[in-house]
Coordinates of C-alpha atoms and ligand atoms in Angstrom, one line a residue:
M62 CA 35.9 194.1 -42.5
K63 CA 38.5 192.3 -44.8
T64 CA 38.3 192.7 -48.6
T65 CA 38.5 190.5 -50.6
G66 CA 41.1 190.0 -53.3
F67 CA 38.8 190.4 -56.2
T68 CA 36.6 192.6 -58.1
V69 CA 32.9 191.2 -59.2
P70 CA 32.5 191.8 -63.6
D71 CA 29.5 194.2 -64.2
K72 CA 27.6 191.1 -65.9
W73 CA 27.4 189.1 -62.9
K74 CA 26.4 191.9 -60.5
W75 CA 23.4 190.3 -60.3
F76 CA 24.9 187.5 -58.6
T77 CA 25.6 189.2 -55.3
E78 CA 22.1 191.6 -56.0
S79 CA 20.2 188.7 -55.6
R80 CA 22.4 187.3 -52.7
Y81 CA 19.1 184.4 -52.6
G82 CA 18.0 181.6 -55.3
M83 CA 15.7 179.0 -55.1
F84 CA 17.6 175.3 -55.0
I85 CA 14.7 172.7 -56.9
H86 CA 15.7 169.1 -56.6
W87 CA 13.0 167.5 -58.5
G88 CA 12.6 164.1 -60.4
P89 CA 11.1 161.2 -60.4
Y90 CA 12.8 160.1 -56.9
A91 CA 10.4 162.0 -55.6
Q92 CA 8.0 159.3 -56.2
Y93 CA 10.1 156.9 -53.5
G94 CA 10.2 159.7 -50.9
R95 CA 13.6 158.9 -49.3
G96 CA 15.7 161.3 -51.0
E97 CA 17.3 161.7 -54.8
Q98 CA 19.7 158.9 -54.3
V99 CA 17.6 156.6 -53.6
L100 CA 18.7 154.5 -55.7
F101 CA 22.6 154.2 -55.1
R102 CA 21.9 154.3 -51.2
E103 CA 19.8 151.6 -51.7
H104 CA 21.0 149.3 -54.4
L105 CA 17.9 149.4 -55.7
D106 CA 17.3 147.1 -58.4
Q107 CA 18.6 150.2 -62.1
S108 CA 15.2 148.1 -64.0
E109 CA 12.6 148.5 -61.8
Y110 CA 13.6 151.4 -61.3
A111 CA 14.0 153.0 -64.5
Q112 CA 10.2 151.5 -65.1
K113 CA 8.8 153.8 -62.3
A114 CA 10.2 156.7 -63.3
C115 CA 9.2 156.0 -67.4
S116 CA 5.7 156.1 -66.1
W117 CA 6.0 159.3 -63.7
N118 CA 3.6 161.8 -64.5
P119 CA 3.1 165.0 -62.0
E120 CA 0.1 165.9 -62.5
H121 CA 0.5 168.7 -60.4
Y122 CA 3.8 170.3 -61.8
D123 CA 2.4 174.3 -62.5
P124 CA 6.1 176.1 -62.9
E125 CA 4.2 179.5 -63.2
L126 CA 3.2 179.1 -59.8
W127 CA 6.8 177.9 -58.9
A128 CA 7.6 180.9 -60.3
D129 CA 4.8 183.1 -58.4
T130 CA 6.0 181.9 -54.9
A131 CA 9.9 182.1 -55.7
K132 CA 8.8 185.8 -56.3
K133 CA 7.4 186.2 -53.3
A134 CA 9.8 184.5 -51.1
G135 CA 11.8 186.6 -52.1
F136 CA 14.7 184.3 -54.1
K137 CA 16.3 186.2 -57.2
Y138 CA 17.0 183.6 -59.3
A139 CA 16.2 179.8 -59.2
C140 CA 18.6 176.6 -60.5
L141 CA 17.0 173.3 -61.2
T142 CA 18.2 169.7 -61.7
T143 CA 17.8 169.0 -64.9
R144 CA 19.4 165.4 -65.0
H145 CA 20.5 164.1 -61.5
H146 CA 22.8 161.0 -60.8
D147 CA 19.8 158.7 -61.9
G148 CA 20.3 159.5 -65.4
Y149 CA 17.0 161.0 -65.9
C150 CA 16.5 164.0 -68.1
L151 CA 13.5 166.6 -67.4
W152 CA 14.0 168.2 -71.3
D153 CA 13.5 167.0 -74.3
S154 CA 17.3 165.1 -75.5
A155 CA 18.3 164.9 -78.4
Y156 CA 20.8 162.2 -77.0
T157 CA 18.1 159.8 -74.4
D158 CA 14.6 159.1 -74.5
Y159 CA 14.7 158.4 -70.9
S160 CA 13.6 162.1 -70.0
S161 CA 10.3 163.5 -69.1
A162 CA 9.6 164.7 -72.9
K163 CA 9.3 160.8 -74.0
Q164 CA 8.2 159.1 -71.3
A165 CA 4.6 159.6 -69.3
P166 CA 5.0 163.3 -68.9
K167 CA 5.6 164.6 -72.7
R168 CA 6.6 167.4 -71.3
D169 CA 9.9 169.3 -71.1
F170 CA 9.7 170.8 -67.6
V171 CA 12.7 172.1 -68.0
R172 CA 11.7 174.6 -71.0
E173 CA 8.6 175.3 -68.5
Y174 CA 10.8 176.1 -66.0
V175 CA 13.1 178.8 -67.7
D176 CA 10.0 180.0 -69.8
A177 CA 7.6 180.6 -66.0
F178 CA 10.8 182.0 -63.7
R179 CA 12.2 184.6 -67.1
K180 CA 8.4 185.7 -67.3
A181 CA 8.3 186.0 -63.4
G182 CA 11.4 188.0 -64.0
L183 CA 13.7 185.7 -61.9
R184 CA 17.2 184.7 -63.1
V185 CA 17.6 180.6 -64.4
G186 CA 20.0 178.6 -63.5
L187 CA 21.0 174.7 -64.4
Y188 CA 21.7 171.8 -62.4
Y189 CA 23.6 169.5 -64.6
S190 CA 26.1 165.7 -63.0
W191 CA 28.4 164.4 -64.5
I192 CA 27.3 161.4 -63.1
D193 CA 24.9 158.5 -64.6
W194 CA 24.7 155.9 -62.0
R195 CA 22.7 153.5 -65.1
L196 CA 26.6 154.0 -66.9
P197 CA 29.3 150.8 -65.7
A198 CA 31.6 153.1 -67.5
Y199 CA 30.6 155.7 -64.9
F200 CA 31.6 153.6 -62.5
D201 CA 34.8 152.0 -64.6
G202 CA 36.3 155.4 -65.3
P203 CA 38.4 156.0 -68.8
D204 CA 41.4 154.2 -67.1
K205 CA 39.2 150.9 -67.2
D206 CA 37.1 151.7 -69.9
P207 CA 38.3 154.3 -72.3
E208 CA 36.2 153.3 -74.9
G209 CA 33.2 153.4 -72.5
W210 CA 33.8 156.6 -70.7
E211 CA 34.4 158.9 -74.3
K212 CA 31.3 157.5 -75.0
V213 CA 29.9 158.3 -71.6
R214 CA 31.8 161.9 -71.6
T215 CA 31.2 163.0 -75.1
Y216 CA 26.9 162.2 -73.9
L217 CA 28.3 164.4 -71.1
H218 CA 29.3 167.2 -73.4
N219 CA 26.6 167.1 -75.6
Q220 CA 23.6 167.6 -73.1
V221 CA 25.6 171.0 -72.0
K222 CA 25.9 171.9 -75.1
E223 CA 21.8 171.2 -76.3
L224 CA 21.4 172.6 -72.7
L225 CA 23.1 175.6 -73.0
T226 CA 21.8 176.1 -77.0
N227 CA 18.1 175.3 -77.1
Y228 CA 17.1 177.5 -73.6
G229 CA 17.5 180.7 -74.7
R230 CA 19.7 183.1 -71.7
I231 CA 20.9 180.6 -69.1
D232 CA 22.0 182.7 -66.4
Y233 CA 23.9 180.0 -64.4
F234 CA 24.9 176.5 -64.4
F235 CA 25.4 174.3 -61.2
F236 CA 27.8 171.2 -62.2
D237 CA 27.9 168.8 -59.2
G238 CA 28.8 165.0 -59.3
V239 CA 33.0 165.3 -59.4
W240 CA 33.7 162.5 -58.1
P241 CA 35.9 159.9 -58.4
R242 CA 36.8 161.8 -61.8
N243 CA 38.9 165.2 -62.5
A244 CA 39.0 167.6 -64.4
D245 CA 41.1 166.0 -67.3
D246 CA 38.9 162.9 -67.3
L247 CA 35.6 165.0 -67.8
Q248 CA 37.4 167.8 -70.0
S249 CA 35.5 170.1 -68.0
V250 CA 37.9 172.8 -68.9
E251 CA 36.9 172.2 -72.6
L252 CA 33.5 172.2 -71.9
V253 CA 34.0 175.2 -69.7
E254 CA 35.1 177.1 -72.7
M255 CA 32.4 176.1 -74.9
M256 CA 29.9 176.8 -72.6
R257 CA 31.6 180.6 -72.8
E258 CA 31.5 181.1 -76.0
L259 CA 27.6 179.4 -76.3
Q260 CA 26.6 181.6 -73.1
P261 CA 29.0 184.2 -72.8
D262 CA 27.5 185.4 -69.6
I263 CA 27.1 182.8 -67.5
M264 CA 28.3 181.9 -63.9
I265 CA 29.4 178.5 -64.0
N266 CA 30.3 176.9 -60.4
N267 CA 33.6 175.0 -59.5
R268 CA 32.4 171.5 -59.5
L269 CA 34.5 170.9 -62.1
G270 CA 37.0 168.5 -61.1
Y271 CA 40.3 169.2 -60.7
S272 CA 43.4 168.7 -62.9
Q273 CA 46.4 166.5 -62.3
V274 CA 47.8 167.9 -65.2
R275 CA 47.2 171.7 -65.3
E276 CA 48.9 174.2 -63.4
G277 CA 47.0 176.0 -61.1
Y278 CA 43.8 173.7 -61.0
R279 CA 43.6 172.0 -57.8
A280 CA 41.1 171.0 -55.6
D281 CA 40.0 172.6 -52.4
G282 CA 38.4 169.9 -50.9
G283 CA 35.0 171.9 -50.0
A284 CA 32.0 169.9 -49.8
G285 CA 33.3 166.9 -52.3
A286 CA 36.5 165.7 -53.7
G287 CA 37.5 167.5 -56.6
D288 CA 35.9 171.0 -56.1
S289 CA 38.7 173.5 -57.6
D290 CA 39.5 176.3 -55.9
T291 CA 40.7 177.8 -59.4
L292 CA 38.0 176.3 -61.4
G293 CA 34.5 178.0 -62.0
D294 CA 33.2 181.2 -60.9
F295 CA 31.8 180.3 -57.6
G296 CA 32.5 178.7 -54.4
T297 CA 29.7 176.1 -54.0
P298 CA 30.1 175.3 -50.1
E299 CA 27.5 172.8 -49.3
H300 CA 25.5 172.6 -46.0
L301 CA 28.5 174.8 -44.7
I302 CA 29.0 179.1 -44.9
S303 CA 32.4 178.9 -45.7
V304 CA 34.0 182.3 -47.4
D305 CA 36.0 182.0 -50.1
Q306 CA 38.3 185.1 -50.6
N307 CA 39.7 184.9 -54.3
R308 CA 36.1 184.8 -55.9
L309 CA 32.2 185.0 -55.5
W310 CA 30.3 181.8 -53.4
E311 CA 26.9 180.8 -52.5
S312 CA 25.9 177.9 -49.8
C313 CA 23.6 175.6 -51.1
Q314 CA 21.7 174.5 -48.3
V315 CA 18.6 172.8 -47.3
A316 CA 15.2 174.0 -45.5
T317 CA 15.1 169.8 -43.8
W318 CA 18.3 167.6 -43.2
R319 CA 20.4 166.2 -45.5
L320 CA 18.5 165.0 -48.5
W321 CA 18.0 167.5 -51.1
S322 CA 14.7 166.1 -52.6
H323 CA 11.4 165.0 -51.2
V324 CA 10.9 162.9 -48.7
F325 CA 8.3 161.3 -46.7
G326 CA 7.9 162.4 -43.0
E327 CA 10.5 164.8 -42.8
R328 CA 11.8 166.8 -40.2
W329 CA 11.8 170.7 -40.8
R330 CA 14.2 173.3 -40.1
P331 CA 13.1 176.2 -37.9
T332 CA 11.9 179.5 -40.2
D333 CA 14.7 181.4 -37.9
Y334 CA 17.4 179.3 -38.9
L335 CA 16.9 179.7 -42.4
L336 CA 16.9 182.9 -42.4
D337 CA 20.0 183.6 -40.5
L338 CA 21.6 181.0 -42.5
L339 CA 20.6 183.8 -45.7
I340 CA 21.7 186.6 -43.2
E341 CA 24.8 185.0 -42.3
C342 CA 25.5 184.7 -46.2
A343 CA 25.3 188.4 -46.6
E344 CA 27.2 189.2 -43.4
K345 CA 30.6 187.0 -43.9
G346 CA 32.9 188.1 -47.0
G347 CA 34.3 190.9 -47.3
E348 CA 32.5 193.8 -49.3
H349 CA 30.8 191.2 -51.9
G350 CA 29.3 188.7 -49.0
G351 CA 28.1 185.0 -49.9
N352 CA 24.9 184.0 -51.4
L353 CA 22.6 181.5 -50.1
I354 CA 20.6 178.5 -52.4
L355 CA 18.1 177.8 -50.1
N356 CA 17.0 174.3 -52.0
V357 CA 13.2 173.0 -51.9
G358 CA 12.7 169.4 -53.1
P359 CA 8.9 169.6 -54.7
M360 CA 6.4 166.1 -54.1
A361 CA 6.0 163.6 -57.1
D362 CA 3.0 164.9 -57.9
G363 CA 5.1 168.6 -59.1
Q364 CA 3.7 170.6 -55.7
F365 CA 5.7 172.4 -53.2
P366 CA 5.7 171.0 -49.6
P367 CA 3.5 173.2 -47.8
E368 CA 5.6 173.7 -44.9
F369 CA 9.1 174.4 -47.5
V370 CA 5.8 177.2 -48.9
Q371 CA 5.4 178.3 -45.1
R372 CA 8.6 179.2 -44.5
A373 CA 9.8 180.6 -47.2
M374 CA 6.5 183.2 -48.0
E375 CA 7.5 184.4 -44.2
I376 CA 11.2 184.5 -45.1
G377 CA 10.0 187.1 -48.2
R378 CA 7.6 188.8 -46.1
W379 CA 10.6 189.4 -44.2
L380 CA 12.4 190.4 -47.2
E381 CA 10.0 193.0 -47.8
V382 CA 10.3 195.2 -45.5
H383 CA 14.1 194.9 -44.1
G384 CA 15.8 193.2 -48.0
E385 CA 17.9 196.4 -48.1
A386 CA 19.9 194.7 -45.6
V387 CA 20.5 191.3 -47.4
Y388 CA 20.0 192.1 -51.5
G389 CA 23.6 193.7 -52.8
S390 CA 24.9 193.9 -49.4
D391 CA 28.7 195.0 -49.0
G392 CA 29.1 192.4 -46.7
G393 CA 29.8 193.4 -43.4
S394 CA 30.9 192.7 -39.9
V395 CA 31.3 196.3 -39.0
T396 CA 32.1 196.2 -35.0
E397 CA 31.5 193.9 -32.4
F398 CA 27.9 193.4 -32.4
I399 CA 27.8 188.9 -31.9
T400 CA 26.1 189.8 -27.6
R401 CA 22.5 191.7 -30.3
G402 CA 23.0 189.2 -33.6
R403 CA 24.5 190.0 -36.6
Q404 CA 25.3 193.2 -39.0
T405 CA 25.7 193.8 -43.3
T406 CA 26.6 197.3 -44.6
R407 CA 25.0 198.8 -48.1
G408 CA 26.8 202.1 -49.3
N409 CA 27.2 204.0 -45.8
N410 CA 24.9 202.0 -43.9
L411 CA 25.2 199.7 -41.0
Y412 CA 22.3 197.3 -40.5
L413 CA 21.9 195.5 -37.4
I414 CA 20.1 192.6 -37.3
I415 CA 18.7 191.8 -34.2
R416 CA 19.0 188.2 -32.8
F417 CA 18.6 188.7 -29.3
W418 CA 15.8 191.7 -28.6
D419 CA 16.1 191.6 -24.6
G420 CA 13.4 194.6 -24.0
R421 CA 15.9 197.4 -23.0
P422 CA 15.2 200.9 -24.2
V423 CA 18.9 201.2 -25.0
M424 CA 21.4 199.8 -27.7
R425 CA 25.3 200.5 -27.4
L426 CA 27.6 200.0 -29.9
A427 CA 31.4 200.9 -28.4
D428 CA 33.7 200.9 -31.3
L429 CA 31.9 202.7 -34.2
T430 CA 34.4 205.6 -35.6
T431 CA 32.2 206.6 -38.3
P432 CA 30.1 210.1 -38.0
V433 CA 25.9 208.8 -37.5
K434 CA 23.6 210.6 -39.3
S435 CA 20.7 208.9 -38.5
V436 CA 19.0 205.8 -36.8
T437 CA 16.0 203.7 -38.1
L438 CA 14.1 201.0 -36.8
L439 CA 13.7 199.6 -40.2
T440 CA 11.0 196.6 -39.1
T441 CA 8.5 199.7 -37.9
G442 CA 10.1 203.2 -39.3
Q443 CA 10.6 204.7 -36.4
D444 CA 13.4 207.1 -36.2
L445 CA 15.6 206.4 -33.5
E446 CA 17.5 208.8 -31.0
F447 CA 20.8 208.3 -30.7
E448 CA 23.9 210.1 -28.6
Q449 CA 27.4 209.7 -30.6
N450 CA 30.5 210.0 -27.9
G451 CA 33.5 209.6 -29.6
E452 CA 33.3 205.7 -30.7
E453 CA 30.3 205.3 -28.3
L454 CA 26.9 205.2 -29.9
I455 CA 24.1 204.8 -28.0
I456 CA 20.5 204.0 -29.7
K457 CA 17.9 205.1 -27.5
G458 CA 13.7 205.0 -27.5
L459 CA 13.7 201.1 -28.3
P460 CA 10.6 199.0 -27.9
S461 CA 10.7 196.7 -24.6
E462 CA 8.6 194.0 -27.2
P463 CA 10.1 192.4 -30.3
P464 CA 8.4 194.7 -33.4
T465 CA 8.1 191.7 -35.4
K466 CA 8.5 187.9 -34.8
L467 CA 11.7 186.9 -36.8
F468 CA 14.4 189.7 -36.2
P469 CA 13.9 193.3 -35.9
V470 CA 16.5 195.5 -38.3
I471 CA 18.1 198.8 -36.5
R472 CA 19.8 201.4 -39.6
V473 CA 22.3 203.5 -39.1
E474 CA 23.0 205.5 -41.6
C475 CA 26.3 207.2 -41.5
E476 CA 28.2 210.1 -43.2
S477 CA 30.6 207.7 -44.9
K478 CA 31.0 203.8 -45.1
P479 CA 30.8 202.9 -41.4
I480 CA 34.1 201.5 -39.8
A481 CA 35.2 200.5 -36.0
N482 CA 38.4 201.1 -34.7
Q483 CA 40.9 198.8 -33.8
W484 CA 39.3 196.4 -30.9
G485 CA 36.6 196.2 -33.4
R486 CA 38.3 195.0 -36.7
E487 CA 40.5 192.7 -34.4
R488 CA 37.7 191.5 -32.0
L489 CA 38.8 188.9 -29.9
W490 CA 41.2 186.6 -31.4
E491 CA 43.2 188.9 -33.6
G492 CA 46.1 191.5 -34.1
D493 CA 48.1 192.3 -31.1
P494 CA 46.6 191.5 -27.6
S495 CA 48.4 193.5 -26.1
R496 CA 46.4 195.6 -27.3
V497 CA 43.8 195.4 -24.5
A498 CA 45.7 195.7 -21.8
A499 CA 45.3 198.6 -20.8
W500 CA 42.1 198.4 -20.7
A501 CA 42.6 195.7 -18.2
R502 CA 44.6 197.8 -16.7
E503 CA 43.0 200.9 -16.8
Q504 CA 39.8 199.3 -14.7
R505 CA 41.5 197.6 -11.6
G506 CA 44.5 196.3 -10.9
T507 CA 46.6 193.4 -11.9
S508 CA 46.1 190.7 -9.2
V509 CA 43.4 187.7 -9.2
F510 CA 42.1 189.1 -6.2
A511 CA 38.7 190.8 -6.6
D512 CA 40.0 194.4 -5.4
G513 CA 43.1 193.9 -7.8
I514 CA 45.6 194.5 -5.1
E515 CA 48.5 192.7 -5.5
R516 CA 49.2 190.3 -2.5
Ligands
FHN642 O1 24.9 163.7 -54.4 C1 24.9 165.5 -54.6 C2 23.4 165.6 -53.8 O2 22.3 164.7 -54.0 C3 23.1 167.0 -54.0 O3 22.9 167.6 -55.7 C4 24.3 168.2 -53.6 C5 23.3 169.5 -54.3 O4 25.1 170.4 -53.8 N1 25.4 167.6 -54.4 C6 25.7 166.4 -54.4 C7 26.3 166.3 -53.2 O5 27.6 166.9 -52.7

């Protein structure tokens, strides 16, 4: 298993322990049922959109129910869109009346969210977009409208400051929508410094733009132009799982297709696909692994879509039994296991997360060099017999039927941190290929004919 070039400060160990967050994209755009960007993507009339937004009044918004669902589903933190690109604010901002506090709901949705999720024992995060499609200066930018841009930037900084001042401890902050600006336009480095004074332990993502004048702040391409690969505490690969060797990372994914807020007639990804995303994040990324933040777009009335709740609860039930293989795992693609599924580690334990249950009573690992103390079918708690002959481990007594509809897990308890031999470490595509030539040479001849004999 590759190690990364960084250690996780104690103040952020909650993040790797958590592994699994809930992203919540919610705003007046949910009324349209065509995604969170409908205003821009369909070039809607701004005044009509604003009227519809101001009259939006979600009668079933119940953040305690949201938090209870998130907890039962195994999420350990959450992140709510406080303001998306449409400009509508879900908190009582002193800098605008375009908010849930001043318009129809007369409620501070962010306050209710942070209170409910903290009460449920989850860490709380806030999402904030640099974009505000209502403002011409956002599009003109500092070169064409320096005065207008200065007002926009002041508005953005003031809103971030009030969010980090008025709502207690915020654990996590997800900036979004850097394009087409950069860290100098946004003065994001200065803003981050102010944020850390207000909330010293906060984690801030990498969507802060990149600097054309500051050494080292470069764009990494990533999910969107302007994601810095040095500024920010965690990387944010979007709709993909991509390992960042230099800092923590979190893959943000939807449970549906591409859009983040509620869509009428949506098509939903199957539960095993969503669970595999979480396990893949835990498996990859060196000793820290990576996080998954899985999105839900609540309906306009404030309820979670039942299709999301069903999938989330299935994963929650799986995590109740198998969570030790995911939460706080130490990353972990130790041995060659792709023909059966994925694997993670935690301390001296190797977790075999089985995607393909083939009904055979035995399972063989061919490259684990660490002595094994015990083997358990975690799904049922059943102890399993095993034989270890050098680098070969034979696990016996597996039931013919898979013990769970999702992924069964076998826990291999080792005498020390599990490690693999060179083949297991380097697999097929790494290292010196001639190391494997002996394996071909010893087992048959060198010719292309079936009997291996040169002609
Ligand atoms: O444009 C947004 C999109 O609506 C959504 O909020 C995602 C979530 O990470 N971020 C942007 C697209 O990269």
